[in-house]
Coordinates of C-alpha atoms in Angstrom, one line a residue:
M167 CA 154.2 76.5 1.1
L168 CA 157.1 77.8 3.3
R169 CA 160.2 78.9 0.7
I170 CA 163.2 78.6 3.1
A171 CA 166.7 79.7 1.6
H172 CA 169.5 78.1 2.7
L173 CA 172.9 80.5 2.2
V174 CA 176.4 78.2 2.0
D175 CA 179.7 79.7 1.4
T176 CA 181.2 76.3 0.4
T177 CA 181.0 73.8 -1.8
G178 CA 183.3 70.6 -1.6
P179 CA 181.8 67.7 0.1
G180 CA 181.3 67.5 4.1
A181 CA 179.5 67.8 7.4
V182 CA 177.5 70.8 6.3
T183 CA 177.0 69.7 2.6
G184 CA 175.4 66.5 4.2
Y185 CA 173.2 68.4 6.5
L186 CA 171.8 70.6 3.6
D187 CA 171.4 67.4 1.8
F188 CA 169.0 66.3 4.8
L189 CA 167.1 69.6 5.2
S190 CA 166.3 69.8 1.3
R191 CA 165.6 66.2 0.5
D192 CA 164.1 64.9 3.7
P193 CA 160.6 64.4 3.0
V194 CA 159.4 65.7 6.0
M195 CA 161.5 68.8 6.0
K196 CA 159.8 68.9 2.0
A197 CA 156.8 68.7 3.5
F198 CA 156.6 72.1 4.9
A199 CA 158.5 73.9 3.0
H200 CA 160.5 74.5 -0.4
H201 CA 164.5 74.2 0.5
D202 CA 166.7 76.3 -1.8
I203 CA 170.3 75.9 -1.2
I204 CA 171.9 79.0 -2.8
R205 CA 175.7 79.3 -3.1
V206 CA 177.1 82.6 -2.4
P207 CA 180.7 84.0 -2.9
R208 CA 182.8 83.4 0.2
G209 CA 183.3 86.5 2.0
N210 CA 180.2 88.3 0.6
P211 CA 177.2 86.5 1.6
G212 CA 175.0 89.7 0.7
A213 CA 176.0 89.3 -2.9
R214 CA 172.7 87.7 -4.4
Q215 CA 169.3 89.3 -4.1
I216 CA 167.5 86.2 -2.2
Q217 CA 163.7 85.6 -2.6
A218 CA 162.4 83.6 0.3
D219 CA 160.1 83.3 3.4
I220 CA 162.8 83.0 5.6
I221 CA 166.7 83.5 5.3
I222 CA 169.3 80.7 6.4
S223 CA 172.9 81.5 6.7
H224 CA 175.2 78.9 7.2
V225 CA 178.2 80.7 6.0
A226 CA 181.3 81.3 7.7
I227 CA 181.8 84.8 10.0
N228 CA 184.5 86.6 9.9
W229 CA 185.8 90.3 9.5
R230 CA 185.9 90.1 5.4
A231 CA 182.1 88.7 5.0
L232 CA 180.6 91.0 7.6
P233 CA 180.0 93.9 5.4
G234 CA 178.2 91.1 3.0
L235 CA 175.9 90.2 6.0
M236 CA 174.9 93.8 6.6
L237 CA 174.0 94.0 2.9
A238 CA 171.9 90.6 3.0
R239 CA 169.9 92.1 6.2
A240 CA 169.5 95.2 4.6
R241 CA 168.4 93.7 1.5
N242 CA 166.1 91.8 3.1
A243 CA 164.5 94.2 6.1
G244 CA 161.4 92.3 6.6
T245 CA 162.3 88.9 6.0
P246 CA 163.3 86.7 9.1
I247 CA 167.1 85.5 9.1
V248 CA 168.5 82.6 11.1
H249 CA 172.3 82.0 11.3
V250 CA 173.8 78.3 12.1
E251 CA 177.1 78.2 13.7
H252 CA 179.3 75.6 12.3
V253 CA 182.5 77.2 12.8
H254 CA 183.0 78.8 15.8
S255 CA 183.3 77.5 19.5
A256 CA 185.6 77.6 22.6
G257 CA 188.0 75.6 21.4
Y258 CA 188.4 77.4 17.7
V259 CA 189.0 80.6 19.9
A260 CA 191.4 78.4 21.8
H261 CA 193.5 77.6 18.8
N262 CA 193.1 80.5 16.2
V263 CA 192.5 83.7 18.3
T264 CA 194.8 85.6 19.7
A265 CA 192.7 89.1 19.7
R266 CA 190.2 87.6 21.4
R267 CA 188.1 91.2 22.4
R268 CA 188.1 92.2 18.8
F269 CA 187.0 88.6 17.9
Q270 CA 184.1 88.7 19.9
T271 CA 183.3 92.1 18.9
L272 CA 183.0 90.9 15.4
L273 CA 180.5 87.6 16.5
R274 CA 178.4 90.3 18.5
C275 CA 178.0 92.4 15.2
A276 CA 177.4 89.8 13.1
Y277 CA 175.0 87.7 15.8
G278 CA 173.0 91.3 16.2
L279 CA 171.8 90.9 12.3
F280 CA 170.0 88.0 12.8
D281 CA 166.4 87.4 14.1
R282 CA 167.9 84.0 15.4
V283 CA 171.1 82.5 16.0
V284 CA 171.2 78.4 16.0
A285 CA 174.2 76.4 18.2
V286 CA 174.6 73.4 16.6
S287 CA 175.6 71.8 20.7
D288 CA 174.5 72.6 23.9
D289 CA 178.2 73.1 24.5
Q290 CA 178.6 75.9 22.0
A291 CA 175.3 77.0 23.6
T292 CA 176.6 77.4 26.6
W293 CA 180.0 79.2 25.1
L294 CA 177.7 81.4 23.1
R295 CA 175.3 82.7 26.3
G296 CA 178.5 82.6 28.5
R297 CA 180.4 85.5 26.6
G298 CA 177.3 87.3 26.1
L299 CA 178.1 87.0 22.1
V300 CA 173.9 85.9 21.9
T301 CA 170.9 86.6 23.8
A302 CA 169.3 83.6 25.4
Q303 CA 166.0 84.7 23.9
A304 CA 167.6 84.8 20.4
L305 CA 169.4 81.4 20.8
S306 CA 168.3 78.1 19.6
V307 CA 170.0 74.6 20.0
I308 CA 169.3 72.0 17.0
R309 CA 172.0 69.3 16.7
P310 CA 172.9 68.4 12.8
C311 CA 171.9 65.4 11.7
T312 CA 171.9 63.6 8.3
D313 CA 170.2 60.3 7.0
L314 CA 171.6 57.5 9.1
S315 CA 169.2 54.7 7.7
A316 CA 172.4 53.7 5.9
F317 CA 174.9 53.6 9.0
R318 CA 171.9 51.7 10.9
A319 CA 171.7 49.3 8.2
L320 CA 175.4 48.0 8.7
P321 CA 176.3 45.0 10.2
A322 CA 177.0 45.5 14.0
V323 CA 180.8 44.9 15.2
A324 CA 181.6 41.8 17.0
G325 CA 184.6 40.4 18.6
R326 CA 188.1 42.6 19.1
V327 CA 188.6 45.7 17.6
R328 CA 191.2 45.4 14.7
S329 CA 190.7 48.6 12.7
F330 CA 190.5 52.2 13.5
G331 CA 189.0 54.8 10.8
L332 CA 189.7 58.4 10.8
I333 CA 187.3 60.0 8.5
G334 CA 186.6 63.7 7.6
P335 CA 188.6 66.7 6.0
L336 CA 192.6 66.4 6.3
E337 CA 192.8 69.4 7.8
R338 CA 194.8 70.8 11.4
Q339 CA 190.7 71.2 13.2
Q340 CA 190.5 67.3 13.0
G341 CA 193.6 66.2 15.2
F342 CA 194.5 63.6 12.7
D343 CA 198.2 63.8 13.2
I344 CA 197.4 63.2 16.8
A345 CA 195.8 59.8 16.5
I346 CA 198.7 58.9 13.7
A347 CA 201.3 59.2 15.9
A348 CA 199.2 57.5 18.9
F349 CA 198.5 54.4 16.8
R350 CA 202.2 54.1 15.5
S351 CA 203.0 53.8 19.5
L352 CA 200.8 50.5 19.3
P353 CA 203.2 47.3 18.7
D354 CA 200.4 44.7 17.5
P355 CA 201.4 44.1 14.1
D356 CA 197.7 43.3 13.1
L357 CA 195.8 46.3 13.8
R358 CA 194.7 48.6 10.9
L359 CA 194.7 52.2 10.7
T360 CA 192.4 54.0 7.2
I361 CA 192.2 57.6 7.3
F362 CA 189.4 58.7 4.4
G363 CA 190.0 62.0 3.5
A364 CA 191.1 65.0 1.6
G365 CA 192.6 68.6 2.5
S366 CA 195.8 70.8 2.8
Q367 CA 197.2 68.5 5.5
A368 CA 197.7 65.7 3.4
D369 CA 201.3 65.5 2.5
A370 CA 202.1 66.5 6.5
L371 CA 199.8 63.5 7.5
H372 CA 201.4 61.1 5.1
Q373 CA 204.8 62.2 6.9
V374 CA 203.4 61.4 10.5
A375 CA 202.2 57.6 9.1
G376 CA 205.8 57.5 7.5
N377 CA 206.6 53.7 6.5
D378 CA 204.1 52.1 9.1
A379 CA 202.6 49.2 6.4
R380 CA 199.6 49.3 8.7
I381 CA 198.4 53.1 8.2
R382 CA 196.1 53.4 4.6
F383 CA 195.2 56.5 3.2
R384 CA 191.9 56.1 1.1
P385 CA 189.8 59.4 -1.0
A386 CA 187.2 61.7 0.5
P387 CA 183.5 60.4 1.3
G388 CA 181.0 61.7 -0.5
T389 CA 178.4 64.6 1.1
G390 CA 178.2 63.2 4.4
T391 CA 175.0 61.3 3.8
G392 CA 174.7 57.8 3.7
T393 CA 175.1 57.6 0.0
G394 CA 177.4 60.6 -0.5
T395 CA 178.3 61.6 -4.1
G396 CA 181.9 62.4 -3.8
T397 CA 185.0 61.2 -5.8
G398 CA 185.3 58.6 -2.6
T399 CA 183.7 55.8 -1.2
N400 CA 180.6 57.0 0.9
P401 CA 180.6 57.6 4.6
A402 CA 178.8 54.6 5.3
A403 CA 180.9 52.2 3.3
A404 CA 183.7 53.9 4.7
V405 CA 182.7 53.3 8.4
A406 CA 181.9 49.6 7.2
Q407 CA 185.5 49.4 7.0
C408 CA 186.2 49.7 10.4
D409 CA 185.7 48.6 13.8
A410 CA 186.0 51.5 15.6
I411 CA 185.9 55.7 14.8
L412 CA 188.1 58.2 16.2
V413 CA 187.2 61.4 16.5
P414 CA 190.4 63.3 17.8
S415 CA 189.7 67.2 17.1
R416 CA 191.4 69.9 18.0
W417 CA 187.8 71.6 18.1
E418 CA 184.9 70.5 16.9
P419 CA 181.3 72.7 17.1
F420 CA 179.5 69.1 16.7
G421 CA 180.8 66.1 15.6
L422 CA 178.3 64.6 12.7
A423 CA 181.2 62.0 11.8
A424 CA 180.6 60.9 15.3
L425 CA 176.8 60.6 15.6
Q426 CA 177.3 58.5 12.0
A427 CA 179.8 56.2 13.9
R428 CA 177.1 55.8 16.6
A429 CA 174.1 54.8 14.5
A430 CA 176.3 52.6 12.8
G431 CA 177.5 50.8 16.2
R432 CA 180.9 51.6 16.1
V433 CA 183.3 51.4 18.7
L434 CA 183.7 55.6 19.0
A435 CA 186.4 57.3 20.9
V436 CA 186.0 61.7 21.3
A437 CA 188.1 64.2 21.9
P438 CA 187.0 65.8 25.3
V439 CA 186.4 69.4 23.2
D440 CA 183.2 71.4 22.4
G441 CA 180.3 69.5 20.9
L442 CA 181.6 66.1 21.5
R443 CA 181.5 66.8 25.4
D444 CA 177.7 66.4 23.8
L445 CA 178.5 63.0 22.9
A446 CA 180.5 61.9 25.8
A447 CA 177.3 59.6 27.2
T448 CA 177.1 57.6 24.5
A449 CA 180.4 57.4 23.1
T450 CA 182.7 54.4 24.2
Y451 CA 185.7 56.2 25.1
V452 CA 186.0 59.4 25.6
C453 CA 190.0 60.5 25.7
R454 CA 191.0 62.0 29.0
G455 CA 193.8 64.1 27.1
R456 CA 194.3 66.1 23.7
S457 CA 198.1 64.2 23.8
V458 CA 199.6 61.8 21.6
R459 CA 200.2 60.3 24.7
D460 CA 196.7 60.2 26.2
W461 CA 195.2 58.8 22.4
A462 CA 198.0 56.1 22.4
V463 CA 196.6 55.4 26.0
T464 CA 192.7 55.2 24.7
L465 CA 193.8 53.7 21.4
A466 CA 195.3 50.7 23.3
Q467 CA 192.4 50.1 25.9
M468 CA 190.3 50.0 22.4
A469 CA 192.6 47.6 20.9
D470 CA 191.8 45.3 24.2
T471 CA 188.4 45.5 23.5
C472 CA 186.1 42.7 22.9
V473 CA 182.5 43.4 21.6
T474 CA 180.2 41.0 22.4
I475 CA 177.2 43.6 23.0
P476 CA 175.1 45.6 20.3
L477 CA 176.7 49.2 20.7
R478 CA 173.8 51.3 19.0
H479 CA 172.6 53.4 21.4
P480 CA 168.7 54.1 21.4
A481 CA 169.1 57.8 21.1
E482 CA 170.5 57.3 17.5
F483 CA 167.1 56.2 16.4
A484 CA 165.5 59.5 17.0
A485 CA 168.3 62.2 15.9
E486 CA 166.4 62.9 12.4
R487 CA 163.1 63.0 14.4
A488 CA 164.7 65.7 16.7
T489 CA 166.3 67.7 14.1
R490 CA 163.1 68.0 12.2
A491 CA 161.0 68.5 15.4
A492 CA 163.3 71.9 16.5
W493 CA 163.2 73.1 12.6
L494 CA 160.0 72.8 12.5
H495 CA 159.5 74.5 15.8
L496 CA 161.5 77.4 14.7
M497 CA 159.9 77.8 11.7
N498 CA 156.4 78.1 13.1
G499 CA 157.7 80.9 15.4
L500 CA 159.4 82.8 12.5
A501 CA 156.1 82.2 10.6
G502 CA 153.7 82.8 13.3
E503 CA 151.9 79.8 12.1
T504 CA 151.6 76.0 12.6
L505 CA 153.2 74.8 9.3
L506 CA 152.5 71.1 10.1
Q507 CA 151.2 68.4 12.0
D508 CA 153.2 65.4 10.8
P509 CA 153.1 62.0 12.5
R510 CA 156.6 61.4 11.0
L511 CA 157.8 64.0 13.8
T512 CA 156.8 61.7 16.6
A513 CA 157.2 58.1 14.6

């Protein structure tokens, strides 16, 4: 059986952890390969000797990590190495990078070490190709997924939208401060906003929420699967408490929380950025802009929404299958053989 090593430099609960949990535990993924999740020091992904048929990097690319990536490539010269780009996107660059030529040089050098680079959304892939960071031949698109069964099992929402949810790390990227400020501008005393998460912006977000009794903070969900193992409620249970899920990210290569919300049949509003644009066709609302005022308009529209038909989109029932099939196609190409013909890929 094929042995795949997944290198990861983050250990806390979150989207990447949940995605790795899916890749390593899903019955179909396990049928063609044994998936090892290998923790590597942040900034030094080449610190450990790896024994695997294929290596998949999920680490964050930066100047500090580049020597370690070079070392990992040198130590495994005959082994196919794939990188999944979870972090960088056009929005990331716009909000975080000033020396853009230097940054693009970093990415070209790093991506050149890999046999394949995997984008997590069509929008991100377009950005990678458009900036000449990855050649079309070396680029694949595989959308992340988790086991969505717990989300699909939730009772469908019905009636007026009263409860809004923000689920994810309390970090600047998520844009929760924008949504909280927008929510506070709504006068309806019957509305509720619950924020599930933990992170460096917790104190700042409490300040934005002020003394608004309609806003509540709850612990972070678990790993990003339906039955997460974090210290807070699991993600499906968090979604169950909400009529609507907000994803107001400043940048977002994909947006796993949005995928889970759609599988749960929740009213969904997303920011018009990065990989969230891939979800625009099936999101209930796409905010017209990124300001507090724009989100206040969107939230007011959502609060007037009366759900009378099921919101689950047929595409969400194929999400896991699409992720499995894309990985199997990539692995077949790298291994040079057909690894598995499994009816569950098309069921």
